[in-house]
Short mmCIF file of C-alpha atoms in Angstrom, two decimals:
data_model
loop_
_atom_site.label_atom_id
_atom_site.label_comp_id
_atom_site.label_asym_id
_atom_site.label_seq_id
_atom_site.Cartn_x
_atom_site.Cartn_y
_atom_site.Cartn_z
CA ALA A 1 -14.40 6.55 -1.03
CA SER A 2 -13.75 6.55 -4.75
CA VAL A 3 -11.35 4.00 -5.94
CA SER A 4 -9.54 6.50 -8.21
CA THR A 5 -8.50 8.58 -5.20
CA ARG A 6 -6.60 5.63 -3.76
CA ARG A 7 -2.88 5.27 -4.07
CA ARG A 8 -2.79 1.41 -4.15
CA LEU A 9 -5.35 -1.32 -4.60
CA PHE A 10 -5.91 -4.64 -2.59
CA HIS A 11 -8.03 -7.03 -5.04
CA VAL A 12 -9.44 -10.24 -3.17
CA VAL A 13 -10.01 -12.91 -5.45
CA ARG A 14 -12.31 -15.91 -4.49
CA ALA A 15 -10.60 -19.16 -4.84
CA PHE A 16 -12.90 -21.44 -2.56
CA GLU A 17 -16.09 -23.65 -3.26
CA ASP A 18 -19.05 -23.04 -0.68
CA PRO A 19 -22.61 -23.92 -1.76
CA ASP A 20 -23.99 -21.50 0.66
CA ILE A 21 -22.17 -18.56 -0.68
CA THR A 22 -23.19 -18.11 -4.16
CA HIS A 23 -21.17 -16.54 -6.81
CA VAL A 24 -22.64 -13.77 -9.10
CA ASP A 25 -21.87 -15.95 -12.22
CA ASP A 26 -22.80 -19.33 -10.39
CA THR A 27 -19.37 -20.90 -10.65
CA VAL A 28 -15.97 -20.31 -8.92
CA ASP A 29 -13.22 -19.25 -11.52
CA PRO A 30 -10.84 -16.71 -10.00
CA VAL A 31 -9.16 -15.98 -13.49
CA ARG A 32 -12.36 -15.35 -15.04
CA ASP A 33 -13.09 -12.94 -12.23
CA LEU A 34 -9.74 -11.13 -12.57
CA GLU A 35 -10.37 -10.63 -16.24
CA THR A 36 -13.83 -9.35 -15.50
CA ILE A 37 -12.58 -6.70 -12.97
CA GLN A 38 -9.72 -5.58 -15.15
CA MET A 39 -12.14 -5.01 -17.96
CA GLU A 40 -14.44 -3.07 -15.77
CA LEU A 41 -11.49 -0.86 -14.48
CA CYS A 42 -10.25 -0.29 -18.09
CA LEU A 43 -13.78 0.84 -19.13
CA LYS A 44 -13.79 3.02 -16.12
CA ASP A 45 -10.65 4.63 -17.03
CA LEU A 46 -11.42 5.02 -20.65
CA GLN A 47 -14.52 7.09 -19.91
CA TYR A 48 -12.18 9.47 -17.78
CA VAL A 49 -9.52 9.56 -20.52
CA LYS A 50 -11.88 10.54 -23.15
CA ARG A 51 -13.23 13.23 -20.80
CA ALA A 52 -9.90 14.70 -20.15
CA ILE A 53 -9.14 14.60 -23.99
CA GLU A 54 -12.32 16.66 -24.59
CA ASP A 55 -11.60 18.92 -21.70
CA GLU A 56 -8.36 19.83 -23.02
CA GLU A 57 -9.50 20.38 -26.43
CA ARG A 58 -12.41 22.83 -25.29
CA ASP A 59 -9.72 24.62 -23.25
CA VAL A 60 -7.49 24.99 -26.13
CA LYS A 61 -10.14 26.28 -28.38
CA LYS A 62 -10.94 29.12 -25.75
CA SER A 63 -7.44 30.23 -25.89
CA ARG A 64 -6.24 31.93 -29.06
CA GLY A 65 -2.84 30.77 -30.79
CA MET A 66 -2.74 27.71 -28.53
CA LYS A 67 -2.92 24.13 -29.93
CA LEU A 68 -2.52 20.74 -28.50
CA SER A 69 0.91 19.52 -27.73
CA ALA A 70 2.50 16.70 -29.69
CA LEU A 71 3.29 15.12 -26.33
CA PHE A 72 -0.44 15.25 -25.16
CA ILE A 73 -1.89 14.07 -28.43
CA GLU A 74 0.66 11.02 -28.68
CA THR A 75 0.51 10.21 -25.02
CA LEU A 76 -3.15 10.17 -24.53
CA ALA A 77 -3.80 8.31 -27.97
CA ARG A 78 -1.63 5.71 -26.44
CA VAL A 79 -3.14 5.59 -23.25
CA GLN A 80 -6.60 5.44 -24.82
CA GLY A 81 -5.50 2.68 -27.10
CA MET A 82 -4.27 0.52 -24.44
CA LEU A 83 -7.58 0.83 -22.42
CA GLU A 84 -9.55 0.12 -25.59
CA SER A 85 -7.53 -3.07 -25.86
CA ASN A 86 -8.33 -3.63 -22.13
CA GLN A 87 -4.95 -3.26 -20.81
CA PRO A 88 -3.96 -1.38 -17.83
CA ILE A 89 -1.65 1.59 -17.91
CA ARG A 90 0.78 0.24 -15.51
CA ASP A 91 1.55 -2.57 -17.97
CA GLY A 92 2.91 0.16 -20.57
CA VAL A 93 6.45 1.25 -20.88
CA TRP A 94 6.63 5.27 -20.51
CA SER A 95 9.01 7.73 -20.66
CA THR A 96 9.53 10.31 -17.87
CA THR A 97 7.83 12.94 -19.80
CA GLU A 98 5.00 10.64 -20.58
CA VAL A 99 4.48 9.87 -17.09
CA ASP A 100 4.57 13.38 -16.16
CA MET A 101 1.84 14.21 -18.71
CA ILE A 102 -0.31 11.30 -17.62
CA ARG A 103 0.01 12.31 -14.04
CA ASN A 104 -1.01 15.91 -14.86
CA LYS A 105 -3.93 15.32 -17.22
CA CYS A 106 -5.13 12.22 -15.81
CA PRO A 107 -4.31 12.08 -12.22
CA GLN A 108 -7.25 9.73 -11.14
CA LEU A 109 -6.49 6.86 -13.41
CA ILE A 110 -7.32 3.68 -11.72
CA THR A 111 -5.23 1.25 -13.74
CA THR A 112 -1.97 3.24 -13.09
CA LYS A 113 -1.98 1.90 -9.51
CA PRO A 114 -0.19 -1.06 -8.38
CA ILE A 115 -2.34 -4.06 -7.10
CA ILE A 116 -1.91 -6.35 -4.21
CA TYR A 117 -3.84 -9.51 -4.99
CA LEU A 118 -5.34 -11.31 -2.00
CA VAL A 119 -6.34 -14.96 -2.76
CA ASN A 120 -9.23 -15.88 -0.56
CA MET A 121 -9.08 -19.96 -0.11
CA SER A 122 -11.03 -22.40 2.22
CA ALA A 123 -9.60 -22.70 5.73
CA ALA A 124 -8.49 -26.30 4.74
CA ASP A 125 -6.59 -25.11 1.66
CA PHE A 126 -4.93 -22.35 3.63
CA ALA A 127 -3.72 -24.87 6.25
CA ASN A 128 -2.56 -27.31 3.83
CA LYS A 129 -0.81 -24.40 1.58
CA LYS A 130 -2.63 -25.93 -1.54
CA ASN A 131 -5.14 -24.73 -3.94
CA LYS A 132 -5.77 -25.73 -7.70
CA TRP A 133 -6.19 -21.97 -8.63
CA LEU A 134 -2.88 -20.71 -7.05
CA PRO A 135 -0.58 -21.62 -10.20
CA LYS A 136 -3.42 -20.15 -12.62
CA ILE A 137 -3.85 -16.95 -10.65
CA HIS A 138 0.02 -16.51 -10.33
CA ALA A 139 0.44 -17.00 -14.12
CA TRP A 140 -2.32 -14.64 -14.79
CA VAL A 141 -0.86 -11.98 -12.59
CA LYS A 142 2.68 -12.39 -13.93
CA GLU A 143 1.23 -12.01 -17.37
CA HIS A 144 -0.45 -8.76 -16.40
CA GLY A 145 1.98 -6.46 -14.94
CA GLY A 146 3.07 -8.39 -11.89
CA GLY A 147 2.32 -7.43 -8.36
CA SER A 148 2.20 -9.07 -4.86
CA MET A 149 -0.01 -12.22 -4.47
CA ILE A 150 -0.91 -13.27 -0.94
CA PRO A 151 -3.06 -16.49 -0.22
CA LEU A 152 -5.10 -16.14 2.76
CA SER A 153 -8.43 -17.48 4.16
CA VAL A 154 -11.00 -14.90 5.55
CA ASP A 155 -12.75 -17.98 7.14
CA TRP A 156 -9.62 -19.14 8.85
CA GLU A 157 -8.57 -15.60 10.14
CA ALA A 158 -12.21 -14.73 11.31
CA ASN A 159 -12.09 -18.06 13.39
CA TYR A 160 -8.60 -17.36 14.71
CA PHE A 161 -9.70 -13.83 15.63
CA LYS A 162 -12.71 -15.30 17.57
CA ALA A 163 -10.38 -17.08 19.96
CA LYS A 164 -8.10 -14.03 20.62
CA ASP A 165 -9.18 -13.81 24.31
CA ASP A 166 -8.26 -17.51 24.91
CA LYS A 167 -4.81 -18.44 24.21
CA ASP A 168 -5.37 -21.98 24.72
CA ALA A 169 -8.31 -22.22 22.35
CA GLN A 170 -6.22 -20.29 19.72
CA ALA A 171 -3.27 -22.48 20.22
CA ALA A 172 -5.59 -25.54 19.50
CA PHE A 173 -7.32 -24.01 16.57
CA VAL A 174 -3.71 -23.55 15.13
CA ASP A 175 -2.70 -26.96 15.93
CA ALA A 176 -5.98 -28.24 14.16
CA HIS A 177 -4.91 -26.39 10.99
CA ALA A 178 -1.24 -27.85 10.65
CA GLY A 179 0.17 -25.07 12.43
CA ALA A 180 -1.02 -22.20 10.05
CA THR A 181 -0.54 -18.63 11.04
CA SER A 182 -2.12 -15.49 10.47
CA VAL A 183 -1.17 -13.58 7.24
CA LEU A 184 -2.60 -10.23 8.04
CA PRO A 185 0.47 -8.83 9.37
CA LYS A 186 2.18 -9.74 5.87
CA VAL A 187 -0.79 -8.15 4.20
CA VAL A 188 -0.21 -4.89 6.27
CA GLN A 189 3.45 -4.79 5.71
CA THR A 190 3.05 -5.46 2.05
CA GLY A 191 0.68 -2.64 2.01
CA TYR A 192 3.17 -0.40 3.64
CA SER A 193 5.94 -1.46 1.38
CA ASN A 194 3.76 -0.87 -1.85
CA LEU A 195 2.94 2.63 -0.29
CA ASP A 196 6.70 3.39 0.34
CA LEU A 197 5.86 3.84 3.92
CA VAL A 198 7.75 3.22 7.17
CA HIS A 199 6.88 3.68 10.76
CA TYR A 200 9.02 4.71 14.02
CA PHE A 201 8.51 4.36 17.58
CA THR A 202 8.27 6.85 20.55
CA ALA A 203 8.30 5.63 23.97
CA GLY A 204 7.83 6.85 27.48
CA GLU A 205 6.64 5.82 30.98
CA LYS A 206 3.02 5.93 29.88
CA GLU A 207 2.89 4.76 26.39
CA VAL A 208 4.49 3.76 23.30
CA ARG A 209 3.41 5.10 19.81
CA CYS A 210 3.90 4.22 16.49
CA TRP A 211 4.14 6.97 13.68
CA THR A 212 4.01 6.57 9.85
CA LEU A 213 5.77 8.69 7.43
CA GLN A 214 7.00 8.35 3.69
CA ARG A 215 10.17 6.30 2.99
CA GLY A 216 13.21 8.73 2.69
CA GLN A 217 12.19 11.58 5.07
CA CYS A 218 14.63 12.99 7.41
CA ALA A 219 14.51 13.21 11.22
CA PRO A 220 13.11 16.75 11.53
CA ALA A 221 10.08 15.80 9.06
CA ALA A 222 9.49 12.59 11.39
CA ALA A 223 9.50 14.79 14.46
CA GLY A 224 7.08 17.17 12.75
CA LEU A 225 4.58 14.51 12.68
CA ILE A 226 4.40 14.60 16.60
CA HIS A 227 4.19 18.47 16.70
CA SER A 228 5.31 21.35 14.31
CA ASP A 229 7.58 22.61 17.14
CA PHE A 230 9.63 19.38 17.29
CA GLU A 231 10.29 19.90 13.52
CA ARG A 232 11.08 23.65 13.85
CA GLY A 233 13.24 23.53 16.94
CA PHE A 234 15.09 20.17 16.02
CA ILE A 235 18.32 19.67 17.67
CA LYS A 236 19.01 15.93 17.24
CA ALA A 237 17.64 12.35 17.34
CA GLU A 238 18.47 9.78 19.89
CA VAL A 239 18.14 6.36 17.77
CA VAL A 240 17.92 2.69 18.53
CA ALA A 241 16.74 0.11 15.79
CA TYR A 242 14.06 -2.00 16.97
CA ALA A 243 15.76 -5.14 15.90
CA ASP A 244 18.74 -4.14 18.20
CA PHE A 245 16.53 -3.35 21.00
CA LYS A 246 14.49 -6.57 20.83
CA SER A 247 17.91 -8.68 20.52
CA LEU A 248 19.47 -7.03 23.54
CA ASN A 249 16.65 -6.36 25.67
CA THR A 250 16.43 -8.63 28.82
CA GLY A 251 13.21 -7.16 30.31
CA SER A 252 14.70 -3.78 31.72
CA LYS A 253 12.97 -0.51 31.12
CA GLY A 254 14.64 2.09 28.75
CA LEU A 255 17.47 1.76 26.22
CA SER A 256 20.39 1.25 28.88
CA GLU A 257 21.04 -2.13 27.23
CA ALA A 258 21.21 -0.81 23.74
CA LYS A 259 23.58 1.94 24.94
CA ALA A 260 25.79 -0.55 26.71
CA ALA A 261 26.02 -2.48 23.47
CA GLY A 262 26.92 0.51 21.25
CA LYS A 263 23.55 0.46 19.46
CA PHE A 264 22.52 3.97 20.78
CA ARG A 265 23.12 6.55 18.13
CA ILE A 266 22.88 10.40 17.99
CA GLU A 267 21.58 11.38 14.62
CA GLY A 268 21.19 15.14 13.06
CA LYS A 269 18.96 16.88 10.64
CA THR A 270 20.05 14.95 7.61
CA TYR A 271 19.39 11.29 8.99
CA ILE A 272 17.00 9.18 7.06
CA VAL A 273 14.45 7.49 9.30
CA GLN A 274 14.52 3.71 8.84
CA ASP A 275 11.62 1.53 9.28
CA GLY A 276 11.33 0.23 12.95
CA ASP A 277 13.57 3.18 14.66
CA ILE A 278 12.89 4.00 18.11
CA ILE A 279 13.40 7.69 18.45
CA HIS A 280 13.65 10.32 21.18
CA PHE A 281 13.84 13.90 19.73
CA GLN A 282 15.42 16.58 21.56
CA PHE A 283 14.21 20.11 20.41
CA ASN A 284 14.24 23.83 21.49
CA VAL A 285 11.85 26.64 20.53
CA THR A 286 12.72 30.12 21.53
CA ALA A 287 10.72 32.00 19.11
CA PRO A 288 7.32 31.74 17.71
CA ALA A 289 6.52 30.45 14.36
CA LYS A 290 6.80 32.51 11.54
CA LYS A 291 3.38 33.46 9.97
CA LYS A 292 2.86 32.34 6.44
#
């Protein structure tokens, strides 16, 4: 899929030496690689912006009495100038009207997207929590608009995963690497956070399911992820926070212990779903859905 259609980006940066894995530039220098990728993305965006300007100018010429707005000219000129100077658009300070103009005229710009930097180290460096490149990478990220930076080791994660069916072997592997633990959950959680996503759970006798929705959505919208009838006929949501369920549960099924502790809540249509909620929806649909 095209990078331009993604909402957020993960940028994996190599920070390990291995003679068996050659680098395209023959040497390992993650700061140089960061500069190279940024330059390539800025060049890609520059081509896109130039086409957008040409398209707008052509459309205006076709329409009598129309002319390019001052906002369009000033905003796109600034965007073009930043890209020509190898500066991502996300590094700029923009007014609300400028942001709207950029989103409207250049919706697929790559350098507007937040980036999560994944620093790929050797298994040994990951276990020791030390790598000579980390301070330099951190400084570069800070100087170039900031963003989340997560040190990890693909080599360590791959070997840890291989032992997933043997708990003793997995525990021994962790012990051999100074008690290091997988950071993949952190990568996923950071991705969720950057996308402004939350998740909630539904549970029954046969299965527990996790549902993903945009942060800030209300209970009926969350119910609609399961089925449109749930949203249309929404009555109420019975809610327990996962943290409360986990701390109170002693192994019994259901939410009886959460209820006894006063952590069971009845929420209505205006309730904003929180990350990790366990929800049971009650709904009633007596009439068919209206045709659009």
